[in-house]
CSV table of C-alpha atoms in Angstrom, one decimal:
chain,number,residue,atom,x,y,z
M,1,MET,CA,117.5,109.0,138.0
M,2,LEU,CA,114.5,107.6,136.1
M,3,THR,CA,114.7,106.1,132.6
M,4,ALA,CA,112.3,107.8,130.0
M,5,THR,CA,109.6,105.1,130.3
M,6,ARG,CA,109.8,105.0,134.2
M,7,TRP,CA,109.4,108.8,134.2
M,8,LEU,CA,106.5,108.6,131.9
M,9,TRP,CA,104.6,105.7,133.6
M,10,ALA,CA,105.6,106.2,137.2
M,11,GLY,CA,106.4,110.0,137.4
M,12,ARG,CA,104.3,112.2,139.7
M,13,SER,CA,105.5,115.5,138.2
M,14,TRP,CA,103.2,117.7,136.2
M,15,GLY,CA,105.3,117.1,133.2
M,16,ALA,CA,104.9,113.3,133.4
M,17,ARG,CA,101.1,113.7,134.1
M,18,PHE,CA,100.8,116.0,131.0
M,19,ALA,CA,102.8,113.6,128.8
M,20,ARG,CA,100.5,110.8,129.8
M,21,ALA,CA,97.4,112.8,129.1
M,22,LEU,CA,98.6,113.5,125.5
M,23,LEU,CA,99.0,109.7,125.0
M,24,LEU,CA,95.5,108.8,126.3
M,25,PRO,CA,93.8,108.7,122.8
M,26,PRO,CA,96.2,106.0,121.4
M,27,SER,CA,96.1,104.2,124.8
M,28,PHE,CA,92.3,103.9,124.6
M,29,LEU,CA,92.6,102.7,120.9
M,30,TYR,CA,95.3,100.1,122.0
M,31,ARG,CA,93.1,98.8,124.8
M,32,TRP,CA,90.1,98.5,122.4
M,33,ILE,CA,92.2,96.6,119.9
M,34,MET,CA,93.6,94.2,122.5
M,35,ALA,CA,90.1,93.5,123.9
M,36,GLY,CA,88.7,92.9,120.4
M,37,ARG,CA,91.6,90.6,119.5
M,38,ALA,CA,91.1,88.5,122.6
M,39,GLN,CA,87.4,88.2,121.9
M,40,ALA,CA,88.1,87.1,118.3
M,41,TYR,CA,90.4,84.3,119.5
M,42,ALA,CA,87.9,83.2,122.3
M,43,ARG,CA,85.2,82.9,119.6
M,44,ARG,CA,87.6,81.1,117.3
M,45,LEU,CA,87.4,83.7,114.6
M,46,PHE,CA,91.2,83.7,114.6
M,47,PRO,CA,92.9,80.3,114.5
M,48,SER,CA,95.3,79.0,117.2
M,49,ALA,CA,97.9,76.4,116.3
M,50,ILE,CA,98.5,73.3,118.5
M,51,ALA,CA,102.0,72.5,119.6
M,52,PRO,CA,103.2,69.0,119.1
M,53,VAL,CA,104.0,68.5,122.9
M,54,PRO,CA,102.3,69.9,126.1
M,55,THR,CA,102.7,73.7,126.4
M,56,VAL,CA,102.7,76.0,129.3
M,57,ALA,CA,102.5,79.8,128.6
M,58,VAL,CA,103.9,82.3,131.1
M,59,GLY,CA,103.2,86.0,130.6
M,60,ASN,CA,102.1,89.2,132.3
M,61,LEU,CA,99.8,92.2,131.8
M,62,THR,CA,102.5,94.8,131.9
M,63,VAL,CA,105.7,95.6,129.9
M,64,GLY,CA,108.4,93.8,131.8
M,65,GLY,CA,109.2,93.9,135.6
M,66,SER,CA,106.9,91.2,136.8
M,67,GLY,CA,109.3,88.5,137.1
M,68,LYS,CA,108.0,86.2,134.4
M,69,THR,CA,111.5,85.1,133.2
M,70,PRO,CA,112.5,83.8,136.6
M,71,ILE,CA,109.1,82.1,136.9
M,72,ALA,CA,109.5,80.6,133.4
M,73,SER,CA,112.9,79.3,134.3
M,74,TRP,CA,111.6,77.9,137.6
M,75,ILE,CA,108.9,76.0,135.6
M,76,ALA,CA,111.5,74.6,133.2
M,77,GLU,CA,113.7,73.5,136.1
M,78,TYR,CA,110.7,71.9,137.7
M,79,TYR,CA,109.9,69.8,134.6
M,80,ALA,CA,113.6,68.9,134.3
M,81,SER,CA,113.6,67.6,137.8
M,82,CYS,CA,110.5,65.4,136.8
M,83,GLY,CA,112.6,63.8,134.1
M,84,LEU,CA,111.1,65.9,131.2
M,85,ARG,CA,113.4,67.8,128.9
M,86,PRO,CA,112.0,71.3,128.7
M,87,GLY,CA,111.9,73.6,125.7
M,88,ILE,CA,111.8,77.4,126.4
M,89,VAL,CA,110.5,79.4,123.6
M,90,LEU,CA,110.7,83.3,123.5
M,91,ARG,CA,110.7,86.1,121.1
M,92,GLY,CA,114.2,87.3,122.0
M,93,TYR,CA,115.3,90.8,122.7
M,94,GLY,CA,119.0,90.9,122.0
M,95,GLY,CA,119.6,87.5,123.5
M,96,ASP,CA,119.9,88.4,127.2
M,97,GLU,CA,116.8,86.4,128.5
M,98,SER,CA,117.6,83.3,126.3
M,99,ARG,CA,121.2,83.3,127.7
M,100,VAL,CA,119.8,83.5,131.2
M,101,HIS,CA,117.5,80.6,130.6
M,102,ARG,CA,120.4,78.5,129.2
M,103,ALA,CA,122.5,79.3,132.2
M,104,ARG,CA,119.8,78.4,134.7
M,105,VAL,CA,118.4,75.3,132.9
M,106,PRO,CA,121.5,73.8,131.1
M,107,GLY,CA,119.6,70.9,129.6
M,108,ALA,CA,116.7,73.0,128.2
M,109,VAL,CA,116.1,73.5,124.4
M,110,VAL,CA,115.9,77.3,124.2
M,111,VAL,CA,114.6,78.7,120.9
M,112,GLU,CA,114.4,82.5,120.0
M,113,ASN,CA,111.9,83.3,117.3
M,114,PRO,CA,109.1,85.9,116.9
M,115,ASP,CA,107.1,83.1,115.2
M,116,ARG,CA,106.2,81.2,118.4
M,117,VAL,CA,104.5,78.4,116.4
M,118,ALA,CA,107.5,77.6,114.4
M,119,ALA,CA,109.7,77.9,117.5
M,120,ALA,CA,107.6,75.4,119.4
M,121,GLN,CA,107.9,73.0,116.5
M,122,GLN,CA,111.7,73.5,116.5
M,123,ALA,CA,111.9,72.9,120.2
M,124,ALA,CA,109.9,69.6,119.9
M,125,ASP,CA,112.0,68.5,116.9
M,126,ASN,CA,115.1,69.1,119.1
M,127,GLY,CA,114.0,66.9,121.9
M,128,ALA,CA,111.8,69.0,124.1
M,129,ARG,CA,109.0,67.0,125.8
M,130,VAL,CA,107.2,70.0,127.3
M,131,ILE,CA,107.4,73.7,126.1
M,132,VAL,CA,107.4,76.7,128.3
M,133,LEU,CA,106.4,79.9,126.4
M,134,ASP,CA,108.1,82.9,128.0
M,135,ASP,CA,106.2,86.1,127.6
M,136,ALA,CA,103.2,84.5,125.8
M,137,PHE,CA,100.1,85.5,127.7
M,138,GLN,CA,99.1,87.7,124.7
M,139,ARG,CA,100.4,85.3,122.1
M,140,LEU,CA,97.0,83.7,121.4
M,141,ASP,CA,98.0,82.3,118.0
M,142,LEU,CA,99.5,79.2,119.8
M,143,GLY,CA,97.4,77.0,122.1
M,144,ARG,CA,98.5,76.0,125.5
M,145,ASP,CA,97.6,73.3,128.0
M,146,LEU,CA,98.2,75.7,131.0
M,147,ASN,CA,98.0,79.5,130.9
M,148,ILE,CA,100.0,81.2,133.7
M,149,ALA,CA,99.8,85.0,134.3
M,150,VAL,CA,102.4,86.8,136.5
M,151,VAL,CA,101.3,90.0,138.2
M,152,SER,CA,103.7,92.1,140.1
M,153,ALA,CA,102.8,93.7,143.4
M,154,GLU,CA,104.9,96.6,142.4
M,155,SER,CA,102.8,97.2,139.3
M,156,THR,CA,100.2,99.0,141.4
M,157,ARG,CA,102.6,102.0,141.7
M,158,ALA,CA,102.5,102.6,137.9
M,159,ALA,CA,100.0,104.5,135.8
M,160,LYS,CA,96.8,102.5,135.2
M,161,TRP,CA,96.7,103.1,131.5
M,162,THR,CA,97.5,100.8,128.7
M,163,LEU,CA,100.3,101.4,126.2
M,164,PRO,CA,101.6,103.9,125.4
M,165,ALA,CA,100.4,106.1,128.3
M,166,GLY,CA,101.1,103.4,130.8
M,167,PRO,CA,102.9,100.0,131.0
M,168,TRP,CA,99.8,97.8,130.7
M,169,ARG,CA,99.2,95.5,127.8
M,170,GLU,CA,95.8,94.6,129.0
M,171,GLY,CA,93.5,95.3,132.0
M,172,PHE,CA,92.9,93.0,135.0
M,173,THR,CA,89.9,91.4,133.4
M,174,ALA,CA,92.3,89.6,131.0
M,175,LEU,CA,93.3,87.5,133.9
M,176,GLN,CA,90.0,85.6,133.3
M,177,ARG,CA,92.0,83.7,130.6
M,178,ALA,CA,94.5,82.5,133.2
M,179,ASP,CA,94.4,79.0,134.9
M,180,VAL,CA,97.0,80.1,137.4
M,181,VAL,CA,98.0,83.7,138.5
M,182,VAL,CA,101.3,84.1,140.3
M,183,VAL,CA,101.6,87.4,142.3
M,184,THR,CA,105.2,88.3,142.6
M,185,ARG,CA,106.9,90.8,144.9
M,186,LYS,CA,110.4,92.3,145.1
M,187,ARG,CA,110.3,95.4,147.2
M,188,ALA,CA,106.6,95.3,148.0
M,189,ASN,CA,105.6,93.8,151.4
M,190,ARG,CA,103.4,90.7,152.0
M,191,ALA,CA,100.4,92.9,152.6
M,192,ALA,CA,100.7,94.5,149.2
M,193,ALA,CA,101.0,91.1,147.6
M,194,GLN,CA,97.9,89.8,149.5
M,195,ALA,CA,96.0,92.9,148.3
M,196,VAL,CA,96.8,92.2,144.7
M,197,MET,CA,95.8,88.5,145.2
M,198,GLN,CA,92.4,89.5,146.5
M,199,ARG,CA,91.9,91.9,143.6
M,200,VAL,CA,92.8,89.1,141.2
M,201,HIS,CA,90.3,86.7,143.0
M,202,GLN,CA,87.6,89.3,142.4
M,203,VAL,CA,88.2,89.5,138.7
M,204,ALA,CA,89.2,85.9,138.0
M,205,PRO,CA,87.6,83.7,140.7
M,206,ARG,CA,88.3,80.5,138.8
M,207,ALA,CA,92.1,81.0,138.6
M,208,HIS,CA,94.4,79.3,141.1
M,209,LEU,CA,96.4,81.9,143.0
M,210,SER,CA,99.9,81.8,144.4
M,211,VAL,CA,102.5,84.3,145.7
M,212,ALA,CA,106.2,84.3,145.1
M,213,ARG,CA,108.9,86.6,146.4
M,214,LEU,CA,111.7,87.2,144.0
M,215,GLY,CA,114.7,87.7,146.3
M,216,LEU,CA,118.5,88.0,146.0
M,217,SER,CA,120.1,84.7,147.1
M,218,GLY,CA,123.7,85.3,146.3
M,219,PHE,CA,126.2,86.8,144.0
M,220,GLN,CA,129.0,85.5,141.7
M,221,GLY,CA,132.0,87.1,140.0
M,222,LEU,CA,131.2,88.1,136.4
M,223,LEU,CA,134.5,86.6,135.1
M,224,SER,CA,135.7,84.4,137.8
M,225,GLY,CA,132.4,82.9,139.0
M,226,SER,CA,133.5,83.3,142.6
M,227,GLN,CA,130.6,83.0,145.1
M,228,HIS,CA,129.5,85.6,147.5
M,229,THR,CA,126.8,85.5,150.1
M,230,THR,CA,124.3,88.3,150.7
M,231,SER,CA,125.8,88.9,154.2
M,232,ALA,CA,129.0,90.1,152.6
M,233,PHE,CA,127.4,93.4,151.6
M,234,THR,CA,126.4,94.7,155.0
M,235,GLY,CA,127.6,98.3,155.1
M,236,ALA,CA,129.2,98.1,151.7
M,237,ARG,CA,129.0,100.8,149.0
M,238,LEU,CA,127.4,99.4,145.9
M,239,LEU,CA,127.1,100.8,142.4
M,240,VAL,CA,124.0,99.0,141.0
M,241,SER,CA,123.7,98.8,137.2
M,242,ALA,CA,120.4,97.5,135.8
M,243,GLY,CA,119.1,97.5,132.3
M,244,ILE,CA,115.8,96.0,133.2
M,245,ALA,CA,112.2,97.2,133.3
M,246,ASP,CA,112.2,98.1,137.0
M,247,PRO,CA,115.8,99.0,138.1
M,248,GLU,CA,114.5,100.8,141.2
M,249,SER,CA,113.2,97.5,142.6
M,250,PHE,CA,116.5,95.9,142.0
M,251,ALA,CA,118.2,98.7,143.8
M,252,ALA,CA,115.8,98.5,146.7
M,253,GLN,CA,116.6,94.8,147.0
M,254,CYS,CA,120.2,95.6,147.3
M,255,ARG,CA,119.5,98.3,150.0
M,256,ASP,CA,117.7,95.6,151.9
M,257,LEU,CA,121.1,93.9,152.4
M,258,ALA,CA,122.0,96.9,154.6
M,259,ALA,CA,124.2,98.3,151.8
M,260,GLU,CA,124.6,101.9,150.6
M,261,VAL,CA,123.4,101.9,147.0
M,262,THR,CA,124.1,104.2,144.0
M,263,LEU,CA,121.8,103.3,141.0
M,264,MET,CA,122.9,103.6,137.3
M,265,PRO,CA,119.8,102.6,135.4
M,266,PHE,CA,119.5,101.6,131.8
M,267,SER,CA,116.5,100.9,129.6
M,268,ASP,CA,115.2,97.4,129.4
M,269,HIS,CA,117.2,95.0,127.2
M,270,TYR,CA,119.9,97.7,126.8
M,271,ARG,CA,122.7,96.9,124.5
M,272,PHE,CA,125.9,97.7,126.3
M,273,GLY,CA,128.9,99.1,124.4
M,274,PRO,CA,132.5,99.9,125.3
M,275,GLY,CA,131.5,103.5,126.2
M,276,ASP,CA,129.0,102.2,128.7
M,277,VAL,CA,131.7,100.0,130.2
M,278,ARG,CA,134.0,102.9,130.6
M,279,ARG,CA,131.3,104.8,132.4
M,280,LEU,CA,130.7,102.0,134.8
M,281,VAL,CA,134.5,101.5,135.4
M,282,HIS,CA,134.8,105.3,136.2
M,283,ALA,CA,131.8,105.3,138.5
M,284,ALA,CA,133.0,102.2,140.3
M,285,ARG,CA,136.1,104.0,141.7
M,286,GLY,CA,134.1,105.4,144.6
M,287,VAL,CA,132.4,102.1,145.7
M,288,ASP,CA,133.3,98.7,147.0
M,289,TYR,CA,131.4,96.7,144.4
M,290,VAL,CA,129.7,96.9,141.1
M,291,VAL,CA,126.4,94.8,141.1
M,292,VAL,CA,124.7,93.8,137.9
M,293,THR,CA,121.7,91.7,137.0
M,294,GLU,CA,121.8,88.3,135.3
M,295,LYS,CA,120.3,89.8,132.2
M,296,ASP,CA,123.0,92.5,132.0
M,297,ALA,CA,125.8,90.1,132.9
M,298,VAL,CA,125.5,88.0,129.7
M,299,LYS,CA,126.1,91.2,127.7
M,300,LEU,CA,128.8,92.7,129.8
M,301,ARG,CA,130.9,89.6,130.2
M,302,ASP,CA,132.7,89.8,126.9
M,303,LEU,CA,133.2,93.6,127.3
M,304,TRP,CA,134.5,93.9,130.8
M,305,PRO,CA,138.3,94.6,131.0
M,306,SER,CA,140.1,91.8,132.9
M,307,ALA,CA,142.4,94.3,134.6
M,308,VAL,CA,139.5,96.0,136.5
M,309,ALA,CA,137.8,94.5,139.5
M,310,GLU,CA,135.0,92.4,138.1
M,311,PRO,CA,131.2,93.2,138.8
M,312,LEU,CA,129.2,90.8,140.9
M,313,VAL,CA,126.2,89.2,139.4
M,314,SER,CA,123.0,88.9,141.4
M,315,ARG,CA,121.1,85.7,141.6
M,316,LEU,CA,117.3,86.3,141.7
M,317,ASP,CA,115.5,83.2,142.9
M,318,VAL,CA,111.8,82.2,143.2
M,319,MET,CA,110.7,81.9,146.9
M,320,TRP,CA,107.2,80.6,147.2
M,321,GLU,CA,105.1,82.1,150.0
M,322,HIS,CA,101.7,80.8,149.0
M,323,GLY,CA,100.4,78.2,146.6
M,324,GLN,CA,103.5,76.4,145.5
M,325,ALA,CA,101.8,73.0,145.7
M,326,THR,CA,99.0,74.4,143.6
M,327,VAL,CA,101.3,75.4,140.9
M,328,GLU,CA,103.1,72.1,140.9
M,329,THR,CA,99.7,70.3,140.7
M,330,ALA,CA,98.7,72.4,137.6
M,331,LEU,CA,102.1,71.7,136.0
M,332,GLN,CA,101.8,68.0,136.6
M,333,ALA,CA,98.2,68.0,135.1
M,334,ALA,CA,99.4,69.8,132.0
M,335,VAL,CA,101.7,66.9,131.1
M,336,ALA,CA,99.7,64.1,132.5
M,337,ASP,CA,99.9,62.2,129.2
M,338,VAL,CA,103.7,62.3,129.0
M,339,SER,CA,104.9,58.9,129.9
M,340,GLU,CA,108.5,60.1,131.0
M,341,LEU,CA,107.1,62.1,133.9
M,342,VAL,CA,108.7,60.7,137.1
M,343,GLY,CA,107.9,63.4,139.7
M,344,PRO,CA,110.3,66.0,141.1
M,345,THR,CA,113.6,64.8,142.5
């Protein structure tokens, strides 16, 4: 079952194609506005504020699904390992991503605020020595010392149009603004990631390129925190619940564990309620495990009944396949003037 946006942007039926066609006029207008806006900032017709500490922006060209949040957390963890307290600044959509960041990087200063300029100042005031801007490739009102764009190898399956006819915020030429481009893959193979990387190089030859696989590294109990390895799911029947931009990719990753998967998708940043939990509990009666994402777990934890077998929360980790040293060198250069930098431990 596809969510409404996935049906619109990835559907191959005549109905989906017709719906996309109806949305092409506003899509062309949106693309024109975004291109003009970027040009205005490039020519300094619009001002960009400067953060009080070094700033690294992480973002993407599409609406969700690229893996920018795991990449942003990885960057914050890297800086923490270098002795710098990171700040993570994001707009905030119901608190799920900020709570994931706090769990992954316990010492980080996490600030949610649509006003990124004010949020960056708040993070610095609270002790952050470097700021990671999550979902900020298009937030040109705040300057950055390093601009990182994340491009999903799976995005090639979606419609090529900008919003609302497709999932694209900007076209590939916007990658010319990037200092580093990280191509991510979940269910796509290495060849698909390499093809995207070659396309990026043609459009943005000055950008440093890297490839990262976003893979499931383990699971833990939603309430108990008990640890489970991926090998435990061989042959198991899983109910996979995902309120993320690309639930099908998450389901495919679970199938790669040799598990039998039933997917229950929800919209991105979905706000779960008691009725949704009852549906999950009822559907779980015919499976061995319920599996949820980290983003959904932070919202389900307070709703899940303790008398019912707990869901297992997947851990999505960044596994570099190409260019990790290049990314680390760029991150080091962005904070070269910060005296506390000691190098990764």
